XYZ file of C-alpha atoms in Angstrom:
651
model
C 48.809 -135.865 40.727
C 49.827 -133.063 38.429
C 49.548 -130.565 41.277
C 51.685 -132.778 43.512
C 54.299 -133.077 40.784
C 54.359 -129.328 40.219
C 54.626 -128.695 43.968
C 57.538 -131.102 44.187
C 59.273 -129.436 41.257
C 58.708 -126.034 42.865
C 60.222 -127.323 46.122
C 63.381 -128.475 44.353
C 63.611 -125.277 42.353
C 63.753 -123.213 45.560
C 65.816 -125.666 47.566
C 68.555 -123.105 48.091
C 68.118 -121.849 51.668
C 66.944 -118.312 52.303
C 69.401 -118.164 55.218
C 72.994 -118.876 54.243
C 75.195 -120.728 56.723
C 78.651 -119.153 57.032
C 81.497 -121.688 57.175
C 84.539 -119.414 57.481
C 85.620 -115.844 58.219
C 86.885 -115.544 54.651
C 83.452 -116.466 53.288
C 81.802 -113.884 55.559
C 84.238 -111.139 54.532
C 83.719 -111.957 50.865
C 79.933 -111.806 51.279
C 80.073 -108.451 53.094
C 82.367 -106.980 50.456
C 80.198 -108.271 47.628
C 77.027 -106.653 48.909
C 78.858 -103.478 49.910
C 80.333 -102.964 46.441
C 77.959 -104.717 44.017
C 74.370 -104.874 45.338
C 74.066 -102.402 48.232
C 71.796 -104.836 50.080
C 71.986 -104.870 53.891
C 73.262 -108.083 55.492
C 71.472 -109.479 58.566
C 73.502 -111.915 60.689
C 72.270 -114.357 63.330
C 75.063 -115.423 65.710
C 73.727 -118.588 67.350
C 74.535 -121.879 69.079
C 72.692 -125.189 68.725
C 72.414 -125.655 72.493
C 70.864 -122.236 73.100
C 67.130 -122.238 73.841
C 66.431 -118.641 72.685
C 68.500 -119.381 69.562
C 66.220 -122.288 68.703
C 63.204 -120.098 69.406
C 64.437 -117.397 67.026
C 65.637 -119.751 64.240
C 62.223 -120.274 62.551
C 61.346 -116.608 63.080
C 64.636 -115.549 61.464
C 63.961 -117.851 58.520
C 60.404 -116.557 58.116
C 61.558 -112.931 58.078
C 64.362 -113.846 55.656
C 61.841 -115.358 53.250
C 59.676 -112.210 53.402
C 62.658 -109.918 52.743
C 64.448 -112.179 50.244
C 64.839 -109.489 47.588
C 65.575 -106.625 49.993
C 68.239 -107.988 52.356
C 70.691 -110.857 52.734
C 70.300 -113.174 55.739
C 73.101 -115.373 57.076
C 73.761 -117.361 60.245
C 77.020 -117.930 62.098
C 77.553 -120.813 64.515
C 79.625 -119.268 67.306
C 80.882 -122.694 68.414
C 82.512 -123.198 65.010
C 83.431 -119.624 64.014
C 85.550 -118.364 66.888
C 87.268 -115.698 64.783
C 83.985 -114.021 63.824
C 82.619 -114.313 67.369
C 85.711 -112.604 68.727
C 85.886 -109.962 65.999
C 82.298 -108.810 66.525
C 82.481 -109.231 70.326
C 79.621 -111.706 70.664
C 79.020 -112.152 74.400
C 75.375 -113.224 74.453
C 73.286 -115.548 72.294
C 71.520 -115.112 70.073
C 73.003 -111.842 68.811
C 71.678 -110.201 65.654
C 73.753 -107.685 63.720
C 72.907 -105.589 60.681
C 75.574 -104.519 58.153
C 75.249 -101.758 55.561
C 78.068 -101.075 53.132
C 80.232 -103.621 54.941
C 79.929 -101.768 58.280
C 77.932 -102.841 61.316
C 74.975 -100.496 61.699
C 72.877 -102.069 64.445
C 72.754 -104.887 66.995
C 70.190 -106.713 69.157
C 70.668 -109.471 71.716
C 68.462 -112.283 72.993
C 65.131 -113.693 71.845
C 63.847 -110.355 70.549
C 60.875 -111.842 68.709
C 59.534 -111.286 65.211
C 58.354 -107.681 65.645
C 61.682 -106.098 66.641
C 63.522 -108.258 64.083
C 61.306 -106.904 61.305
C 61.519 -103.329 62.589
C 65.302 -103.320 62.696
C 65.503 -105.006 59.290
C 63.137 -102.374 57.852
C 65.359 -99.709 59.383
C 68.449 -101.227 57.743
C 66.680 -101.498 54.380
C 65.611 -97.848 54.537
C 69.124 -96.806 55.453
C 70.565 -98.863 52.584
C 68.105 -97.247 50.181
C 69.089 -93.805 51.440
C 72.759 -94.622 50.918
C 72.091 -96.039 47.453
C 73.066 -92.760 45.853
C 76.053 -91.319 44.048
C 76.912 -87.810 42.967
C 79.007 -87.599 39.814
C 81.499 -84.812 39.179
C 79.822 -83.981 35.873
C 76.456 -83.396 37.550
C 78.095 -81.322 40.286
C 79.761 -79.137 37.625
C 76.395 -78.591 35.920
C 74.762 -77.817 39.249
C 77.269 -75.099 40.216
C 77.092 -73.564 36.747
C 73.401 -72.926 37.499
C 73.432 -71.919 41.169
C 76.868 -70.293 41.487
C 78.633 -69.660 38.164
C 81.483 -67.899 39.972
C 82.762 -71.277 41.224
C 85.711 -72.415 39.143
C 86.166 -75.994 37.968
C 89.016 -76.363 40.462
C 86.724 -75.247 43.296
C 84.025 -77.748 42.288
C 86.590 -80.543 42.045
C 87.819 -79.640 45.514
C 84.262 -79.980 46.914
C 83.849 -83.302 45.123
C 87.175 -84.657 46.389
C 86.221 -83.832 49.983
C 83.099 -85.958 49.525
C 85.226 -88.788 48.135
C 87.601 -88.583 51.118
C 84.676 -88.738 53.562
C 83.374 -91.843 51.831
C 86.582 -93.866 52.438
C 85.573 -96.345 49.745
C 87.373 -95.275 46.635
C 87.098 -92.603 43.988
C 83.370 -91.806 44.082
C 81.139 -89.485 46.064
C 78.489 -91.875 47.275
C 76.391 -93.107 50.186
C 76.037 -91.034 53.357
C 78.815 -88.664 52.267
C 76.910 -87.829 49.077
C 73.661 -87.392 51.022
C 75.328 -84.993 53.465
C 76.757 -82.940 50.625
C 73.404 -82.808 48.807
C 71.671 -81.745 52.028
C 74.128 -78.890 52.625
C 73.876 -77.686 49.033
C 70.074 -77.761 49.130
C 70.064 -75.753 52.351
C 72.405 -73.163 50.920
C 71.112 -72.852 47.355
C 67.494 -74.061 47.780
C 68.103 -76.613 45.060
C 69.629 -80.100 44.927
C 72.157 -81.423 42.415
C 71.224 -84.415 40.285
C 72.071 -87.778 41.807
C 71.890 -91.315 40.452
C 71.363 -94.717 42.025
C 74.589 -96.434 42.978
C 73.111 -99.917 42.552
C 70.348 -100.581 40.034
C 67.569 -103.092 40.640
C 68.806 -105.159 37.694
C 72.305 -105.245 39.126
C 70.961 -106.427 42.475
C 69.131 -109.324 40.859
C 72.123 -110.327 38.782
C 74.524 -110.080 41.690
C 72.152 -111.884 44.051
C 71.736 -114.807 41.681
C 75.461 -114.990 41.043
C 76.148 -114.826 44.784
C 75.422 -118.495 45.202
C 74.972 -119.875 41.690
C 78.147 -120.794 39.847
C 78.117 -119.813 36.192
C 79.006 -121.976 33.261
C 81.974 -119.727 32.628
C 83.597 -121.223 35.704
C 84.473 -124.187 33.466
C 85.655 -122.660 30.201
C 86.736 -124.654 27.203
C 90.330 -125.651 27.198
C 92.597 -123.092 25.595
C 96.153 -121.971 26.017
C 96.703 -120.781 29.597
C 97.622 -117.148 30.056
C 98.516 -117.582 33.762
C 101.759 -118.845 35.223
C 102.506 -122.547 35.509
C 102.107 -123.927 39.033
C 105.787 -124.720 39.388
C 106.633 -121.152 38.364
C 103.926 -119.420 40.454
C 104.813 -117.461 43.554
C 103.449 -118.381 46.975
C 101.049 -115.409 46.809
C 99.720 -116.505 43.406
C 99.176 -120.053 44.655
C 97.344 -118.771 47.722
C 95.145 -116.524 45.580
C 94.285 -119.395 43.214
C 93.515 -121.701 46.144
C 91.147 -119.164 47.733
C 89.439 -118.648 44.374
C 88.817 -122.361 43.925
C 87.615 -122.773 47.509
C 85.182 -119.889 46.997
C 83.810 -121.535 43.850
C 83.371 -124.849 45.677
C 81.607 -123.136 48.587
C 79.246 -121.308 46.201
C 78.385 -124.626 44.562
C 77.698 -126.170 48.004
C 75.303 -123.357 48.946
C 73.241 -124.153 45.852
C 72.533 -127.637 47.213
C 72.128 -126.736 50.876
C 68.830 -127.218 52.667
C 67.629 -125.404 55.724
C 68.547 -127.237 58.903
C 65.551 -125.678 60.592
C 63.187 -127.557 58.253
C 63.599 -130.728 60.304
C 62.838 -128.832 63.508
C 59.708 -127.341 61.968
C 58.435 -130.679 60.650
C 58.096 -132.253 64.102
C 54.787 -130.579 64.921
C 51.518 -129.559 63.341
C 50.363 -125.983 63.100
C 47.047 -124.969 64.595
C 44.219 -123.905 62.262
C 41.336 -121.984 63.909
C 37.948 -123.699 63.670
C 34.320 -122.695 64.211
C 34.118 -124.363 67.639
C 35.994 -123.712 70.893
C 39.037 -125.868 71.656
C 38.390 -128.614 74.172
C 41.821 -128.394 75.831
C 44.324 -125.552 75.478
C 47.743 -126.077 77.050
C 49.814 -122.990 77.825
C 53.497 -123.941 77.887
C 55.855 -126.167 75.898
C 58.078 -127.753 78.552
C 57.863 -131.259 80.075
C 54.592 -130.498 81.899
C 52.855 -129.014 78.877
C 54.026 -131.697 76.454
C 53.196 -134.563 78.826
C 49.706 -133.105 79.172
C 49.534 -132.871 75.370
C 50.434 -136.557 74.927
C 47.772 -137.707 77.430
C 45.079 -135.346 76.121
C 45.822 -136.268 72.498
C 45.624 -139.994 73.250
C 42.234 -139.310 74.847
C 41.057 -137.874 71.524
C 40.848 -134.281 72.751
C 43.134 -132.805 70.022
C 44.836 -130.374 72.424
C 46.244 -127.030 71.344
C 49.670 -126.144 72.790
C 50.483 -122.425 72.871
C 54.156 -121.762 73.563
C 57.295 -120.378 71.945
C 59.477 -123.076 70.409
C 62.237 -122.706 73.024
C 60.584 -125.336 75.248
C 61.216 -124.018 78.758
C 64.140 -124.609 81.115
C 64.855 -128.120 79.845
C 65.396 -126.749 76.330
C 68.369 -124.703 77.544
C 69.998 -127.596 79.388
C 73.340 -128.193 77.641
C 74.518 -131.035 79.892
C 73.045 -134.528 79.588
C 69.742 -135.211 81.316
C 70.736 -137.869 83.848
C 67.796 -137.899 86.282
C 64.971 -138.804 83.887
C 64.278 -142.581 83.754
C 64.970 -144.197 80.403
C 67.131 -141.343 79.101
C 70.887 -141.676 78.815
C 73.416 -139.517 76.960
C 70.722 -137.136 75.736
C 70.516 -133.358 76.167
C 67.565 -131.183 77.140
C 66.806 -129.937 73.600
C 66.716 -133.533 72.342
C 64.239 -134.498 75.077
C 61.925 -131.603 74.201
C 62.142 -132.437 70.485
C 61.177 -136.070 71.153
C 58.256 -134.969 73.357
C 56.951 -132.630 70.650
C 57.144 -135.356 68.019
C 55.283 -137.806 70.242
C 52.560 -135.273 71.067
C 52.166 -134.348 67.391
C 51.954 -138.024 66.398
C 48.838 -138.462 68.538
C 47.142 -135.332 67.189
C 48.401 -132.336 69.172
C 48.474 -129.033 67.300
C 50.862 -126.176 68.092
C 50.730 -122.407 67.997
C 54.043 -120.616 68.583
C 52.943 -117.571 70.533
C 52.966 -116.044 74.025
C 49.855 -115.904 76.208
C 49.209 -112.459 77.688
C 46.013 -113.020 79.679
C 43.097 -115.372 80.363
C 39.447 -114.308 80.583
C 37.481 -116.609 82.914
C 34.484 -114.260 83.305
C 32.507 -116.081 80.633
C 32.146 -119.502 79.042
C 33.844 -120.732 76.987
C 37.082 -119.438 78.471
C 39.221 -117.118 76.354
C 43.016 -117.141 75.984
C 44.656 -113.988 74.617
C 48.049 -114.098 72.860
C 50.472 -111.604 71.385
C 49.874 -112.346 67.706
C 46.965 -114.785 67.370
C 44.451 -112.823 69.433
C 41.618 -114.417 71.416
C 41.185 -118.211 71.392
C 38.034 -119.762 72.859
C 38.458 -122.979 74.844
C 36.502 -125.109 77.296
C 39.494 -125.979 79.519
C 43.013 -124.678 80.093
C 46.113 -126.395 81.447
C 48.675 -123.820 82.628
C 52.226 -125.199 82.357
C 54.280 -122.069 81.736
C 57.213 -123.034 83.978
C 59.442 -120.417 85.549
C 61.905 -117.657 84.624
C 65.332 -117.088 86.105
C 65.708 -114.940 89.216
C 68.138 -112.023 89.184
C 70.258 -110.565 91.965
C 69.043 -106.998 91.533
C 72.504 -105.508 92.153
C 74.396 -102.646 90.544
C 75.765 -103.465 87.101
C 73.629 -106.572 86.600
C 71.043 -105.047 84.251
C 73.461 -102.756 82.385
C 75.822 -105.629 81.602
C 73.257 -108.185 80.447
C 74.439 -109.344 77.056
C 77.934 -108.158 77.901
C 78.890 -110.977 80.226
C 75.944 -111.170 82.647
C 73.722 -114.131 81.772
C 71.306 -116.664 83.238
C 71.962 -119.245 80.513
C 75.349 -120.951 80.691
C 74.410 -123.263 77.836
C 73.577 -120.313 75.584
C 76.501 -118.019 76.299
C 79.126 -120.144 78.041
C 81.152 -121.168 75.008
C 81.837 -117.509 74.208
C 84.142 -117.441 77.250
C 86.389 -120.367 76.393
C 89.691 -120.143 78.239
C 88.457 -117.269 80.401
C 87.482 -116.849 84.056
C 83.760 -116.847 84.859
C 81.667 -116.707 88.028
C 78.613 -118.835 88.801
C 76.335 -117.437 91.518
C 74.171 -119.972 93.366
C 74.248 -123.244 95.265
C 71.415 -125.391 93.903
C 71.184 -127.941 91.103
C 71.016 -125.220 88.444
C 74.231 -123.581 89.679
C 76.007 -126.942 89.910
C 74.970 -127.903 86.376
C 76.056 -124.510 85.018
C 79.420 -124.811 86.779
C 80.007 -128.313 85.365
C 79.069 -127.165 81.869
C 81.338 -124.106 81.976
C 84.250 -126.045 83.483
C 84.614 -127.939 80.209
C 86.225 -124.927 78.577
C 86.660 -122.160 81.184
C 87.961 -121.488 84.690
C 85.009 -121.317 87.091
C 84.519 -119.780 90.521
C 81.255 -120.616 92.285
C 79.918 -117.921 94.643
C 77.565 -119.303 97.295
C 76.080 -117.466 100.260
C 76.034 -120.545 102.518
C 78.662 -123.008 103.724
C 77.122 -126.011 101.921
C 75.423 -126.654 98.577
C 71.680 -127.188 98.289
C 72.296 -129.235 95.129
C 71.990 -133.013 95.059
C 74.940 -134.878 96.553
C 76.075 -136.276 93.184
C 76.228 -132.840 91.560
C 77.720 -131.180 94.642
C 80.525 -133.757 94.821
C 81.339 -133.310 91.149
C 81.626 -129.544 91.567
C 83.808 -129.846 94.661
C 86.192 -132.303 93.014
C 86.477 -130.642 89.601
C 89.988 -129.248 88.936
C 88.662 -126.222 86.994
C 86.198 -125.122 89.686
C 86.897 -123.068 92.806
C 84.296 -122.318 95.463
C 83.869 -119.237 97.653
C 81.614 -120.126 100.591
C 79.613 -117.609 102.643
C 80.048 -114.977 99.954
C 77.658 -112.812 97.927
C 78.082 -110.528 94.923
C 77.590 -106.852 95.777
C 78.311 -105.313 92.394
C 79.266 -106.308 88.840
C 81.961 -104.172 87.239
C 82.383 -103.499 83.528
C 83.918 -101.237 80.922
C 82.947 -99.827 77.524
C 83.928 -101.823 74.433
C 86.421 -100.172 72.119
C 84.729 -99.536 68.797
C 86.131 -101.144 65.662
C 87.757 -98.685 63.288
C 85.264 -97.327 60.790
C 82.180 -98.190 62.859
C 79.536 -95.651 63.730
C 79.607 -94.862 67.467
C 76.264 -94.755 69.278
C 76.882 -92.438 72.225
C 73.437 -93.179 73.691
C 73.999 -96.945 73.838
C 77.654 -97.649 74.520
C 78.242 -101.402 74.697
C 79.892 -102.632 77.903
C 81.515 -105.898 78.988
C 82.137 -107.490 82.361
C 85.617 -107.053 83.855
C 85.018 -108.179 87.442
C 82.755 -108.296 90.483
C 82.791 -106.919 94.020
C 82.295 -109.722 96.563
C 81.209 -109.398 100.192
C 81.730 -111.881 102.993
C 78.440 -112.827 104.683
C 80.006 -113.017 108.151
C 82.909 -110.569 107.896
C 81.151 -107.965 105.682
C 84.538 -107.396 104.020
C 84.564 -106.305 100.378
C 87.058 -107.375 97.754
C 87.080 -107.308 93.945
C 87.682 -110.317 91.729
C 88.545 -110.184 88.028
C 86.335 -112.172 85.669
C 84.964 -112.076 82.128
C 81.386 -113.192 82.812
C 78.896 -113.716 85.636
C 76.271 -116.461 85.332
C 73.302 -116.118 87.697
C 71.760 -119.411 88.880
C 69.852 -118.575 92.064
C 66.508 -120.136 91.194
C 63.377 -119.298 89.247
C 60.109 -117.354 89.514
C 56.896 -118.983 88.173
C 55.524 -117.475 84.953
C 52.114 -116.720 86.405
C 51.786 -112.949 86.076
C 49.066 -113.339 83.413
C 46.951 -115.280 85.971
C 46.767 -112.438 88.499
C 43.125 -111.855 89.399
C 42.061 -115.048 87.623
C 42.971 -117.905 90.004
C 44.045 -118.137 93.651
C 47.744 -118.250 94.531
C 49.551 -120.209 97.251
C 49.772 -117.863 100.274
C 52.935 -119.600 101.530
C 54.820 -119.529 98.225
C 54.699 -116.260 96.351
C 53.813 -116.571 92.660
C 52.808 -120.246 92.751
C 49.270 -121.235 91.750
C 47.240 -122.926 94.493
C 45.692 -126.269 93.524
C 42.833 -128.133 95.186
C 43.972 -131.054 97.329
C 46.159 -133.524 95.469
C 44.652 -132.642 92.085
C 45.758 -130.106 89.484
C 42.467 -128.184 89.708
C 42.666 -124.471 90.477
C 40.086 -122.206 92.098
C 38.441 -121.723 88.682
C 36.542 -124.640 87.160
C 38.139 -125.714 83.880
C 41.580 -124.253 84.629
C 44.322 -126.658 85.738
C 47.955 -126.062 86.736
C 50.947 -128.340 86.134
C 54.700 -128.214 86.591
C 56.682 -125.405 88.178
C 53.740 -122.994 88.255
C 52.251 -124.972 91.155
C 55.221 -126.981 92.482
C 57.279 -124.979 94.981
C 59.000 -128.048 96.417
C 60.379 -130.472 93.826
C 60.664 -128.475 90.565
C 62.124 -131.333 88.523
C 61.515 -132.211 84.879
C 60.114 -135.641 85.784
C 57.732 -134.312 88.439
C 56.593 -131.641 85.970
C 55.880 -134.307 83.360
C 53.929 -136.329 85.940
C 51.801 -133.358 86.962
C 51.214 -132.588 83.265
C 49.799 -136.085 82.764
C 47.629 -135.628 85.876
C 46.332 -132.297 84.574
C 45.291 -133.908 81.286
C 43.428 -136.654 83.155
C 41.726 -134.069 85.388
C 40.735 -132.001 82.360
C 39.350 -135.062 80.560
C 37.194 -136.014 83.560
C 35.962 -132.451 84.003
C 34.939 -132.172 80.336
C 33.035 -135.455 80.624
C 31.249 -134.332 83.806
C 30.272 -131.044 82.166
C 29.041 -132.817 79.042
C 31.506 -130.967 76.805
C 32.300 -133.414 74.025
C 33.495 -133.109 70.453
C 31.217 -130.336 69.209
C 32.500 -130.550 65.655
C 31.723 -134.278 65.441
C 28.342 -133.819 67.134
C 27.414 -131.027 64.723
C 28.422 -133.170 61.768
C 26.342 -136.098 63.060
C 23.292 -133.877 63.638
C 23.631 -132.350 60.181
C 23.893 -135.778 58.585
C 20.872 -137.015 60.520
C 18.871 -133.992 59.417
C 19.830 -134.589 55.802
C 18.788 -138.232 56.074
C 15.443 -137.274 57.634
C 14.756 -134.773 54.879
C 15.689 -137.363 52.283
C 13.206 -139.862 53.770
C 10.423 -137.253 53.785
C 11.026 -136.456 50.125
C 11.083 -140.139 49.247
C 7.666 -140.680 50.820
C 6.307 -137.725 48.880
C 7.828 -139.046 45.667
C 9.597 -135.790 44.988
C 13.188 -136.800 45.729
C 16.000 -135.464 43.592
C 17.125 -137.995 40.955
C 20.800 -137.408 40.177
C 20.625 -139.821 37.247
C 18.036 -137.751 35.434
C 20.764 -135.148 34.857
C 22.741 -137.844 33.033
C 20.012 -138.279 30.406
C 17.494 -140.621 31.960
C 17.750 -144.268 32.981
C 21.301 -145.673 32.937
C 22.108 -149.379 32.629
C 23.323 -151.039 35.826
C 22.217 -148.138 38.068
C 19.223 -147.556 40.295
C 16.865 -144.957 38.984
C 16.531 -143.172 42.297
C 18.615 -142.952 45.385
C 15.604 -143.638 47.587
C 15.029 -147.035 46.008
C 18.397 -148.098 47.424
C 17.443 -147.084 50.961
C-alpha cells in the first residue's frame, strides 16, 4: 500500500506534461524568446491535427522522445486547426510537420510520420548545435587575447573587431553564438591560439528558467502596498494592453501547471506486449479493421493474440468524414472506430506492439516475425492484415512537391488549404470522400480520366451536386507545377533543400490530347491503393490476376504456407471495404484457431506450469512415503498449536 501511495504521489508531482500545448501565437512567440534569451535550449515543435493518422502515430513517439530529452530541449505541439496564424507563418502544408528552433530561429524541418529514429537524430543535432552556440566572447577577454598574440593592435582596433561580431549576431550588444564561434575559429587559424570564451547560459540558469517557464512564483501575488504604476483610468491604451497580456501570460502559465497529456488516454486503451519464454500462438500483423477484428475473435478464444502495427490504424484511421457504411455506426469518424476496436480487443486480452514488420521467416517452426525495433518474434501462426498504401501518379513534380501541396491524405492536410483551390485526382470512393471533406472549407476541382465515377451512387451524386466542387471529365494530370518558398527574414537558407509549394498543374484531355494549365494550391491523389505485401515476397504465393495481392486457398483465409493467414485488403482485390476487411479478419482468427487445434499447438505456458506442478506433487508424495518430507513448521520452533505438524499429513 505504501508503494502504491508513493507511486500516486509521484504521478501527481510530475503531472505537468512534458509536451506543452500552444494556445496562441503570442504564447509561442513568448516561449521562443524566453529560450532564445534565457536558457539557450532548442525548441521542438509538432504541428499536428487530431484527424490526421500519421499525427496520431507520431504523438506517443513525440511524447516519449520529449520525456527522454526533458532537460536538454523544449517540446511543444501546435494544433493547426486552431492556430491558423502559426500554420501560415511557418508555411505548414503537410501534417505532421516537425520544426526545430535554436535561438528563436528555425533551424530544421521534417514532414510526415518520420518515426522515432529520425526524430531523435534531428533533436540530437539541434541540441549539439545549441551547445555549440552556447558561447560568448567578452570584450575584456578579447583585449587580453590580442595583448598576447598581437600587441600592436590598439584598443580601438580590438573594439572594432568585437563590434563586427556583435553586428553579425543581430541580437543585441554581445558577441555570442555562431558569430562568436566564427570569430574564434578565424583567430585560431591565424594566431594558432583561441581567445577565452564563456558559456552564455549556465546549467543552473537553465534549470531555474525551465522551472519558472511554467510554474508561477509566489511573487506573482505580492502583499498589498502602495501602487507605483498608473491608475487604470489614467493609463494609456498601450499600458492597458501590456498589463492585459501580462495577466493572460500568468494565467496561461498557471494552466500549464495543471495540464495533463491528452495522449495518455490514447495510450491507455491497449496493453503493451511483454516477451515470454514461449512462442506466441497468434501474431497479427496490422492494426486496421481486419487486424483488430481478428484480435477480438482470437482473444475471445483465449489465444492472447499479439498485434504488431503502428498506432495509426490503417486507412480507416485517416478517414476524416463520418463512417456511414458500417452497420451500427452513425456520426462517428474513422479514428473513433479504430479506437473503439482497440479497446474491445484489449479488453479480451489482446496485447500490442507498436512496430513495423520487415520480413517473415517461414523456413522453420515456429515461424519468426522480424520488426524494425523489437527484432525477431517467434510465433506458431500469423494473420497478415497490413492493408494497403496509396498509389501515386508517377508524374513530374509529384515527388518533389510532396509536403508542399501534394498529398494522399485529405484528412491530414486538407485544412491547411482553407479558402484555397485544390485538385482531387481520382474517381472512386476515396476520391469522392476526399472531395466532400475538402469542399467544407475549400474550392475543389475533381480530375477524373473517365466520363463517369466508379464511386458508389450516393457519394457520386453528392459530389456532382455540391456547390463547391467542379468536375473535369476525361482528363488526366500530366505535371504538377510549383515554386520555391520565400525564406523568412533571418532564417538560414539551405541551398541543397529548397522548400517548394504547389502553384498549379498541367492537365491533358484523354481524347483531345490538348494541354492546359490550371492554378491550384494543392493536389490530393486518390487513385487507389497497393497492398502492403512486399515483406511477403518469396514467402507465400500471390494472386496471378491481381498484382500484389496474396492468394488464399478456396473461400478460406489460408495462404500457401501452413500457419499463415491473410485478411483484409492484402487478399481482397474486389471489395476493399472496412466491413469486408473486418469480416475476413474474424474468419482468419477462426481459421487460425482451428489450425492450432489440429496441429496440437495449445497454451504451452499453461501446459508447462501444469507439468511442473504435477512433478512437484509427485516428488512431494515420494518424500512423504519415505518420511523425509520438509516440515516448514520446524523452522518456526517445533509444533505449533492449531497447525498440522507436516504438510503431508494434510494430503
